[in-house]
Coordinates of C-alpha atoms and ligand atoms in Angstrom, one line a residue:
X22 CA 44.1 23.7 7.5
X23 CA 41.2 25.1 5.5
X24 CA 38.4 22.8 4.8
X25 CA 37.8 22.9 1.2
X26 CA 36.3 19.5 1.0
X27 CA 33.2 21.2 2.1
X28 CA 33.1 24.4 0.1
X29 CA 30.6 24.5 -2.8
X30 CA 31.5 24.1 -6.6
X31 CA 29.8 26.0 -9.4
X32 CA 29.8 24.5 -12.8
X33 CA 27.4 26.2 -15.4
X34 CA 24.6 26.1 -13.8
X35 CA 25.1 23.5 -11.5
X36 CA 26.3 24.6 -8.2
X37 CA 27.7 21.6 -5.9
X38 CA 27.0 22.4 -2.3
X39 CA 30.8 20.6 -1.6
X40 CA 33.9 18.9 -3.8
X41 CA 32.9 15.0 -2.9
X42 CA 32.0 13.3 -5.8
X43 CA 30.8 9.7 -5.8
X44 CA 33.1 8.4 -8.4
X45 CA 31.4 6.2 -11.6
X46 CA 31.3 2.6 -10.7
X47 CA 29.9 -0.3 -13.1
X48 CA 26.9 -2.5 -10.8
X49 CA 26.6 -5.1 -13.5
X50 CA 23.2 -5.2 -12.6
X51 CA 21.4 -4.2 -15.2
X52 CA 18.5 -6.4 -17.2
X53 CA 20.1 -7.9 -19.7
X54 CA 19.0 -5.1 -21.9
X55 CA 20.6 -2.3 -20.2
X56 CA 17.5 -1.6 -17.8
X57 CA 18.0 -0.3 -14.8
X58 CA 17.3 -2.4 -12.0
X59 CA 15.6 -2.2 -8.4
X60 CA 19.5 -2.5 -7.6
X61 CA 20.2 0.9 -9.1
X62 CA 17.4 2.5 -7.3
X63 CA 18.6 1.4 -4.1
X64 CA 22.2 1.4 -4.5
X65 CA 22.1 5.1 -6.5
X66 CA 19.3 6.0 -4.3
X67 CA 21.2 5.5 -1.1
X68 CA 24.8 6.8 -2.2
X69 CA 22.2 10.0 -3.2
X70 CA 21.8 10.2 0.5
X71 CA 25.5 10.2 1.4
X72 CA 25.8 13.6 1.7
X73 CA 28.3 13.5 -1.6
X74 CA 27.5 16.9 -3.8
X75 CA 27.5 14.7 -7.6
X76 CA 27.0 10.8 -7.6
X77 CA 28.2 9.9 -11.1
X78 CA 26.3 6.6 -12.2
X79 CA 28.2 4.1 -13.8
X80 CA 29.5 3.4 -17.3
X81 CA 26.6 3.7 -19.1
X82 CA 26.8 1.8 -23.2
X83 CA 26.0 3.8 -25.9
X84 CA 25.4 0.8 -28.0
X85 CA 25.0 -2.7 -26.7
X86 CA 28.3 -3.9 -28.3
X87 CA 29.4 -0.9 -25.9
X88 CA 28.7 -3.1 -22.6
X89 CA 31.4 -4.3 -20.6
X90 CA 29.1 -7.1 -19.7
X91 CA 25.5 -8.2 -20.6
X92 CA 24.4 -6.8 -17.4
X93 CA 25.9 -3.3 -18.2
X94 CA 23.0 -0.2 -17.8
X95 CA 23.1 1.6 -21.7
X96 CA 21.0 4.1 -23.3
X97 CA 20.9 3.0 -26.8
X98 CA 17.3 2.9 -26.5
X99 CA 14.4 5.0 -25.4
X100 CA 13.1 2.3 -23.3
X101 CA 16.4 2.5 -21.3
X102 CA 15.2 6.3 -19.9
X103 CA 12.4 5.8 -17.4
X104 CA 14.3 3.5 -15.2
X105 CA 16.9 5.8 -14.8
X106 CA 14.7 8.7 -14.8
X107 CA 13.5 7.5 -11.7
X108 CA 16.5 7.4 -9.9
X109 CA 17.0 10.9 -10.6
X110 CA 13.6 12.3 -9.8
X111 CA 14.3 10.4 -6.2
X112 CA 17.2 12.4 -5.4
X113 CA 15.1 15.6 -6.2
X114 CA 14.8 16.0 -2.9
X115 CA 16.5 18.1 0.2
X116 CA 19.9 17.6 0.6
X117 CA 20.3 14.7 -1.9
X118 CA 23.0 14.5 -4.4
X119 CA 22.9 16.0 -8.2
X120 CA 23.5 13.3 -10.1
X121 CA 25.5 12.4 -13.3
X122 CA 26.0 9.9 -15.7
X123 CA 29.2 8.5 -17.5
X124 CA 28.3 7.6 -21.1
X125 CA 31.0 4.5 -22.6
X126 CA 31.6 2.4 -25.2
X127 CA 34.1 -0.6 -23.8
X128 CA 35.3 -1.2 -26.9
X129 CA 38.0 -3.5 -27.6
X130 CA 37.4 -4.8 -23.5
X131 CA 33.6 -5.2 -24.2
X132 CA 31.9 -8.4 -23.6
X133 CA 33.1 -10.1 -20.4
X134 CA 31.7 -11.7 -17.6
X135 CA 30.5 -10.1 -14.1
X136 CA 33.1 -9.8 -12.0
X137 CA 32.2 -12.2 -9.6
X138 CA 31.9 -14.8 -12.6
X139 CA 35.5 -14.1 -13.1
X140 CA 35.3 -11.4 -15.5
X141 CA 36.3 -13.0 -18.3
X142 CA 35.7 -13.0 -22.1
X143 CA 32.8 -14.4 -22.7
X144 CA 32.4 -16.2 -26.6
X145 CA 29.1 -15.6 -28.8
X146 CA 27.5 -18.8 -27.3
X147 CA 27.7 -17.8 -24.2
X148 CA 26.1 -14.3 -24.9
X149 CA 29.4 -12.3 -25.5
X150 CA 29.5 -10.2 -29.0
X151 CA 32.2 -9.0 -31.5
X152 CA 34.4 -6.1 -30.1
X153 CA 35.4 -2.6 -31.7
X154 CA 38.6 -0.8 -31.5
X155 CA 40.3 2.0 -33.0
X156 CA 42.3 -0.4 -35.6
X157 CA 42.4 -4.3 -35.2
X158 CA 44.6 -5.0 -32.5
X159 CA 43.8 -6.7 -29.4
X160 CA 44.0 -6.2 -26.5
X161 CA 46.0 -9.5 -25.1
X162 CA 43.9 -12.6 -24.7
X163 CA 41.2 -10.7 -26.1
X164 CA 39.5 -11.5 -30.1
X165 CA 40.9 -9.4 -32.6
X166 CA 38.7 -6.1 -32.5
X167 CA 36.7 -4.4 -35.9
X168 CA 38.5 -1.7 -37.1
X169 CA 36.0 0.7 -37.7
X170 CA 35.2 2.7 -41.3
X171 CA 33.9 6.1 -41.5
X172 CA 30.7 5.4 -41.5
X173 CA 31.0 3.3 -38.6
X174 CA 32.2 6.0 -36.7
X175 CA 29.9 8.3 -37.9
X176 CA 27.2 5.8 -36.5
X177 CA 28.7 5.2 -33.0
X178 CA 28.7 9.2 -32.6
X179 CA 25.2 9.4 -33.8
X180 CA 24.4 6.7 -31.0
X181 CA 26.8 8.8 -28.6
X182 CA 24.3 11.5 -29.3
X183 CA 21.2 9.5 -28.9
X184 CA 22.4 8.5 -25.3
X185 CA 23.4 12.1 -24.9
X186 CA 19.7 12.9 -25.4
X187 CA 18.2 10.4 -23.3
X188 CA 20.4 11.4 -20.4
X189 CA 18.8 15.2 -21.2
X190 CA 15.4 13.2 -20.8
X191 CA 16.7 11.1 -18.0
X192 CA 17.0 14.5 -16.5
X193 CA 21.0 14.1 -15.2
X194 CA 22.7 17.2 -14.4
X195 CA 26.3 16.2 -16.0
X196 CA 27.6 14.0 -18.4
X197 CA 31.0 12.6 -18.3
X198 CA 32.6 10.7 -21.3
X199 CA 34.4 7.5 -21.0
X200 CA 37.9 8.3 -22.9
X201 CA 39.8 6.0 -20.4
X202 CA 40.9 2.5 -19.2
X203 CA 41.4 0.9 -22.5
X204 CA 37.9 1.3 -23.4
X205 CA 36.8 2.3 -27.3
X206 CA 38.0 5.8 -27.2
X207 CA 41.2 5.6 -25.4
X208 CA 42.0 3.2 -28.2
X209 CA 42.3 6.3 -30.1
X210 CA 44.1 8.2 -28.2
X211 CA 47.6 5.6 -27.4
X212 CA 49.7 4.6 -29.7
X213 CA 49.2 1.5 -28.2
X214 CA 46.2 0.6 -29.4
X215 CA 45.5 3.0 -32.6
X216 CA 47.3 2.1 -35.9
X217 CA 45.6 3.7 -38.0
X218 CA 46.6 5.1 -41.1
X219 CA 43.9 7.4 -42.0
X220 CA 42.9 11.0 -40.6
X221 CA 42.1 9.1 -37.2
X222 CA 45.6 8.1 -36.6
X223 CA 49.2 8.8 -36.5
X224 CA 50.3 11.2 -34.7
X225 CA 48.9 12.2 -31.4
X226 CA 46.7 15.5 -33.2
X227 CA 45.3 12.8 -35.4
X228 CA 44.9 10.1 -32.5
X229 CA 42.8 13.0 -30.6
X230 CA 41.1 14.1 -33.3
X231 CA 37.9 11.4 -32.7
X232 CA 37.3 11.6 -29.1
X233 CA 37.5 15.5 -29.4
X234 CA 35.1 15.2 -32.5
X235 CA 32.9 13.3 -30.1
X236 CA 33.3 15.7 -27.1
X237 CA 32.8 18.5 -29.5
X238 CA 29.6 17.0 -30.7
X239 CA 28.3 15.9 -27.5
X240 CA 28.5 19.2 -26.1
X241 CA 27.1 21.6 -29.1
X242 CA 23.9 19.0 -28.2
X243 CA 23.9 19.2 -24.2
X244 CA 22.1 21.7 -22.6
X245 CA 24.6 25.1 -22.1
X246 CA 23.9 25.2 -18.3
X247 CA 24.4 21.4 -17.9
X248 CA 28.3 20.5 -17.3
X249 CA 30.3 17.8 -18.9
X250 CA 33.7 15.9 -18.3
X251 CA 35.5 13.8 -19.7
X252 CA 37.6 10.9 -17.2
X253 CA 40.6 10.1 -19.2
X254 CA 43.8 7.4 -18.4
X255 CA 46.2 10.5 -17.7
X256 CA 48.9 8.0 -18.3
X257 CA 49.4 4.5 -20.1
X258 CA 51.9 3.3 -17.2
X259 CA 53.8 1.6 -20.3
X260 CA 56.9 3.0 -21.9
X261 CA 56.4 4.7 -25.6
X262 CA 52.2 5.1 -24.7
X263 CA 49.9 7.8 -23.7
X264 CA 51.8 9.8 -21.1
X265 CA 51.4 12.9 -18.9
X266 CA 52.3 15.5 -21.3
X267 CA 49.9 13.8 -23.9
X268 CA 46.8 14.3 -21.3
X269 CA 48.0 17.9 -21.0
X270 CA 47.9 18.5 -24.4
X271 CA 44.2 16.7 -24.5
X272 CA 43.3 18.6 -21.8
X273 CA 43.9 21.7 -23.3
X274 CA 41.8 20.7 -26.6
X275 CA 39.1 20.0 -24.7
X276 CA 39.1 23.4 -22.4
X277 CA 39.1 24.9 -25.8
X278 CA 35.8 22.8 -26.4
X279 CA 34.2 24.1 -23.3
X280 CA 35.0 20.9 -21.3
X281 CA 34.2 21.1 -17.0
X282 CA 36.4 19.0 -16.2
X283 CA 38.6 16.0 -16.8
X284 CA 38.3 13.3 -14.2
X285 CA 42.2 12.0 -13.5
X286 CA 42.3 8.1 -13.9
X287 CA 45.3 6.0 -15.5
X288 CA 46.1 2.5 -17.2
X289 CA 43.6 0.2 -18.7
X290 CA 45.1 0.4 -22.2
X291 CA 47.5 -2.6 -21.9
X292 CA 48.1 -5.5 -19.4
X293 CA 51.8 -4.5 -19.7
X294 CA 51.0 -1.5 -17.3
X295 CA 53.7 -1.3 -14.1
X296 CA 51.4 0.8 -11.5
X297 CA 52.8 1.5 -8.0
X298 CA 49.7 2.2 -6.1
X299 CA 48.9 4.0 -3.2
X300 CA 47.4 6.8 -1.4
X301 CA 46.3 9.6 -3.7
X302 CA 48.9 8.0 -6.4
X303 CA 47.1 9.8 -9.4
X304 CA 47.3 13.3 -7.6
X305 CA 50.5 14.2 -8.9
X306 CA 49.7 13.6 -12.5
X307 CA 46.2 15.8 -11.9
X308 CA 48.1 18.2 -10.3
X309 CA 50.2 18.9 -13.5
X310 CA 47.4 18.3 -15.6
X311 CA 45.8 20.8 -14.0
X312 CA 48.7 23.2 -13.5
X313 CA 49.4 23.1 -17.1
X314 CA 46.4 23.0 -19.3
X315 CA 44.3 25.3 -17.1
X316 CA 41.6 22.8 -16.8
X317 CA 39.8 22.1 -13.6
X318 CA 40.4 18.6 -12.8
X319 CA 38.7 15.4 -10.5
X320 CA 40.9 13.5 -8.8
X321 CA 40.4 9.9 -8.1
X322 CA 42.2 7.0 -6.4
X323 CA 42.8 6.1 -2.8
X324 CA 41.8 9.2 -1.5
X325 CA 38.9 7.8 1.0
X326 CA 41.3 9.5 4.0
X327 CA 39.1 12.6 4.9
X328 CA 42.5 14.8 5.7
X329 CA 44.0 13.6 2.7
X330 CA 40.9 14.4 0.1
X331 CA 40.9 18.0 1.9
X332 CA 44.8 18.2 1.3
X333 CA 44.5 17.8 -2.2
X334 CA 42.3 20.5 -2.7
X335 CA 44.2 22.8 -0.4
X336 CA 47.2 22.4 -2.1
X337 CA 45.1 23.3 -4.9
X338 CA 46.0 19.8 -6.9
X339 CA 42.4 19.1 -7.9
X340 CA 39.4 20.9 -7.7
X341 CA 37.2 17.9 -7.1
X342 CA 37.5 14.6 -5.7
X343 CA 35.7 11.3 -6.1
X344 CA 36.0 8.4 -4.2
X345 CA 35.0 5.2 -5.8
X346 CA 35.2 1.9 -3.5
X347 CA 35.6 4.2 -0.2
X348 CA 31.9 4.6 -0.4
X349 CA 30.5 1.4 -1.5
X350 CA 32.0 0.3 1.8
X351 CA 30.8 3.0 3.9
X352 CA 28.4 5.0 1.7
X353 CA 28.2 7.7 5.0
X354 CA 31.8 8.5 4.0
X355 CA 30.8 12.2 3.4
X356 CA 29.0 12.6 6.9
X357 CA 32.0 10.9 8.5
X358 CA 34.6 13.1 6.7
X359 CA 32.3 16.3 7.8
X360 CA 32.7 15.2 11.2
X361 CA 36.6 14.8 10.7
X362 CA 36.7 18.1 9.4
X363 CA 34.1 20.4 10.8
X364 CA 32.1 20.4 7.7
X365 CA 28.5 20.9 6.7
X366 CA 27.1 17.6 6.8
X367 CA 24.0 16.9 4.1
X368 CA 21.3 15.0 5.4
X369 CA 17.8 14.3 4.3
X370 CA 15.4 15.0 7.0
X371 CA 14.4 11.6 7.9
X372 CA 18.2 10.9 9.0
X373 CA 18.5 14.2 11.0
X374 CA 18.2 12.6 14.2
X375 CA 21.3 9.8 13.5
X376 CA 23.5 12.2 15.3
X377 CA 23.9 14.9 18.1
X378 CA 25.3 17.3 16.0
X379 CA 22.7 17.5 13.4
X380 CA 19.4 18.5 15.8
X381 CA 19.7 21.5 15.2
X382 CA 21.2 21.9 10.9
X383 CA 18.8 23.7 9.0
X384 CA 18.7 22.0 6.0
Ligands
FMN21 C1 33.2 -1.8 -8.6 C2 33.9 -0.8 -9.4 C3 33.3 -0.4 -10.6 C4 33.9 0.6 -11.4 N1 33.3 1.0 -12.6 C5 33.8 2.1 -13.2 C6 33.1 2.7 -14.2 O1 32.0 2.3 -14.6 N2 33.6 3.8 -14.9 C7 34.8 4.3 -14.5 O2 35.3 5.3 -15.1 N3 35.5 3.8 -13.4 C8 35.0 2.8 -12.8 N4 35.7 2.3 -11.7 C9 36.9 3.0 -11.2 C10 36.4 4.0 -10.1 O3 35.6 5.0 -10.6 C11 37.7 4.7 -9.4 O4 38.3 5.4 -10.4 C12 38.6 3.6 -8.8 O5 37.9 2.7 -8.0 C13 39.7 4.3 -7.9 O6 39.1 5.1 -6.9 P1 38.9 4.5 -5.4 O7 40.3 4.3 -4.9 O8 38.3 5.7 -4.6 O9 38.1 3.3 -5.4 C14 35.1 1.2 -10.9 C15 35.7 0.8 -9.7 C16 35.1 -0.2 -9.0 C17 35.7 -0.5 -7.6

């Protein structure tokens, strides 16, 4: 079989020396106002020496309502660059990963404890804060969201563009928008989540018409050689919600747009979700996604087998693929899987002795 895991990528004007992306994964270990921390140096600095071609960072809040938790990183302030700048100008270096960022707004799912704490809702006196959706339902369990106003809306995007900004300054090479797992802009797109009467909802060209405003707007303002994505819940996993053929359609909007790519996650929007899980179980859905709108697409999900990842792109399914937890618990995953399949391994000179093989790479 071909090994495609290890072929380069060109997007714009970034060209990824293979497909392995690290996929975005919150730390919630940010100060608890949105700095970066030492954590995020060392944690993105190492997975920056995986030998992964993009490391996406984390969920990143455009506002601070927009934090899944208080320890969330955001960049609704200018303060909020520097940290993260540094992490960036350490993996300016040989063989290190380009690095990305994933811009959110958690929305009705904001405010919630660190994982570890039990991830749940936490109330104003314990340092939680009033959530945002598309219209004011909530999510179960959760408080009832804010509906927001057109001016509110017109406030979050001008924050989505401030972040946008600072991630320019930051000096990331991608953006990705947050439209999936429930968060403050898939509420707009399900019908699950968005009854709205007004020119934001209804039917589903009225559902997408906010994200894609915000894609739309985001992208007029990122540099033209810089890519961006979009990761979106290709399905709702809930009968009569967001489905397959809906993504397709959204896809093919945001192609129009001059979209990269759209990374191929699911669920998230309701607790009603009926998910059989396995290995590669979003591929199919990416597949047709892809197929269908045209659009290059990431896949993501239980793809940390090497042969598998390789497969995927081979039977031209995906174009990318990220691996979230697979790396977190071995964050040489792209070393190992260039081993597995006779690839070009990426390694920063001080590593170039960890293995016979890699004497003699030039870098
Ligand atoms: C600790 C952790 C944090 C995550 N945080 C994010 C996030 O910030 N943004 C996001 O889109 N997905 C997030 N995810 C989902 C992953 O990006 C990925 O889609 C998911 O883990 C499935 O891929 P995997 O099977 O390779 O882990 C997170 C997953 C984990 C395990």
């Amino acid at each position: 079989m071909d090994d495609l895991l290890f072929q380069s990528y060109e997007m714009r004007g970034l060209k990824l020396p293979n497909r392995i992306v690290v996929s975005p994964m919150a730390q919630y270990s940010a100060s608890a106002d949105g700095l970066a921390t030492d954590w995020h140096l060392v944690h993105y600095g190492n997975l920056s020496l995986s030998g992964a071609g993009l490391v996406i960072l984390e969920a990143t809040a455009v506002v601070p309502e927009g934090r899944v938790s208080p320890y969330c990183l955001g960049l609704w302030d200018d303060s909020q660059v520097a940290g993260l700048r540094r992490i960036v100008e350490f993996a300016r270096r040989p063989n290190a990963s380009h690095m990305g960022i994933q811009l959110a707004h958690a929305g009705r799912k904001a405010s919630v404890s660190q994982p570890w704490l039990g991830g749940g809702a936490l109330s104003l006196a314990e340092g939680g804060w009033g959530l945002w959706g598309a219209s004011a339902a909530s999510y179960p369990g959760r408080d009832e969201p804010i509906c927001p106003g057109a001016d509110d809306l017109e406030r979050i995007a001008k924050s989505y563009l401030a972040a946008l900004r600072r991630a320019d300054e930051a000096d990331f090479d991608l953006v990705e928008l947050h439209a999936a797992h429930g968060y403050f802009l898939n509420t707009f797109l399900s019908p699950l989540s968005n009854f709205r009467d007004d020119q934001w909802g209804g039917d589903i060209e009225r559902r997408m018409r906010y994200p894609l405003e915000i894609f739309q707007r985001l992208r007029a303002a990122w540099p033209a050689e810089k890519p961006m994505g979009v990761r979106i819940s290709v399905t709702d996993w809930v009968e009569g919600g967001w489905d397959i053929a809906s993504s397709v359609l959204f896809a093919e909007r945001l192609k129009a747009l001059g979209c990269d790519y759209v990374a191929i996650s699911s669920g998230g929007i309701s607790p009603d979700q009926k998910i059989t899980v396995g290995p590669a179980y979003q591929v199919p859905a990416a597949a047709q996604v892809r197929t269908q709108s045209g659009l290059p697409v990431m896949a993501v999900g239980m793809l940390s087998d090497p042969d598998l990842a390789n497969r995927v792109l081979v039977e031209e399914k995906a174009d990318l693929i990220a691996v979230g937890r697979g790396m977190l618990f071995n964050p040489r995953w792209p070393w190992h899987a260039g081993l597995a399949l006779k690839g070009q391994m990426r390694v920063a000179d001080p590593y170039l002795r960890c293995h016979p093989s890699l004497r003699n790479l030039p870098r």
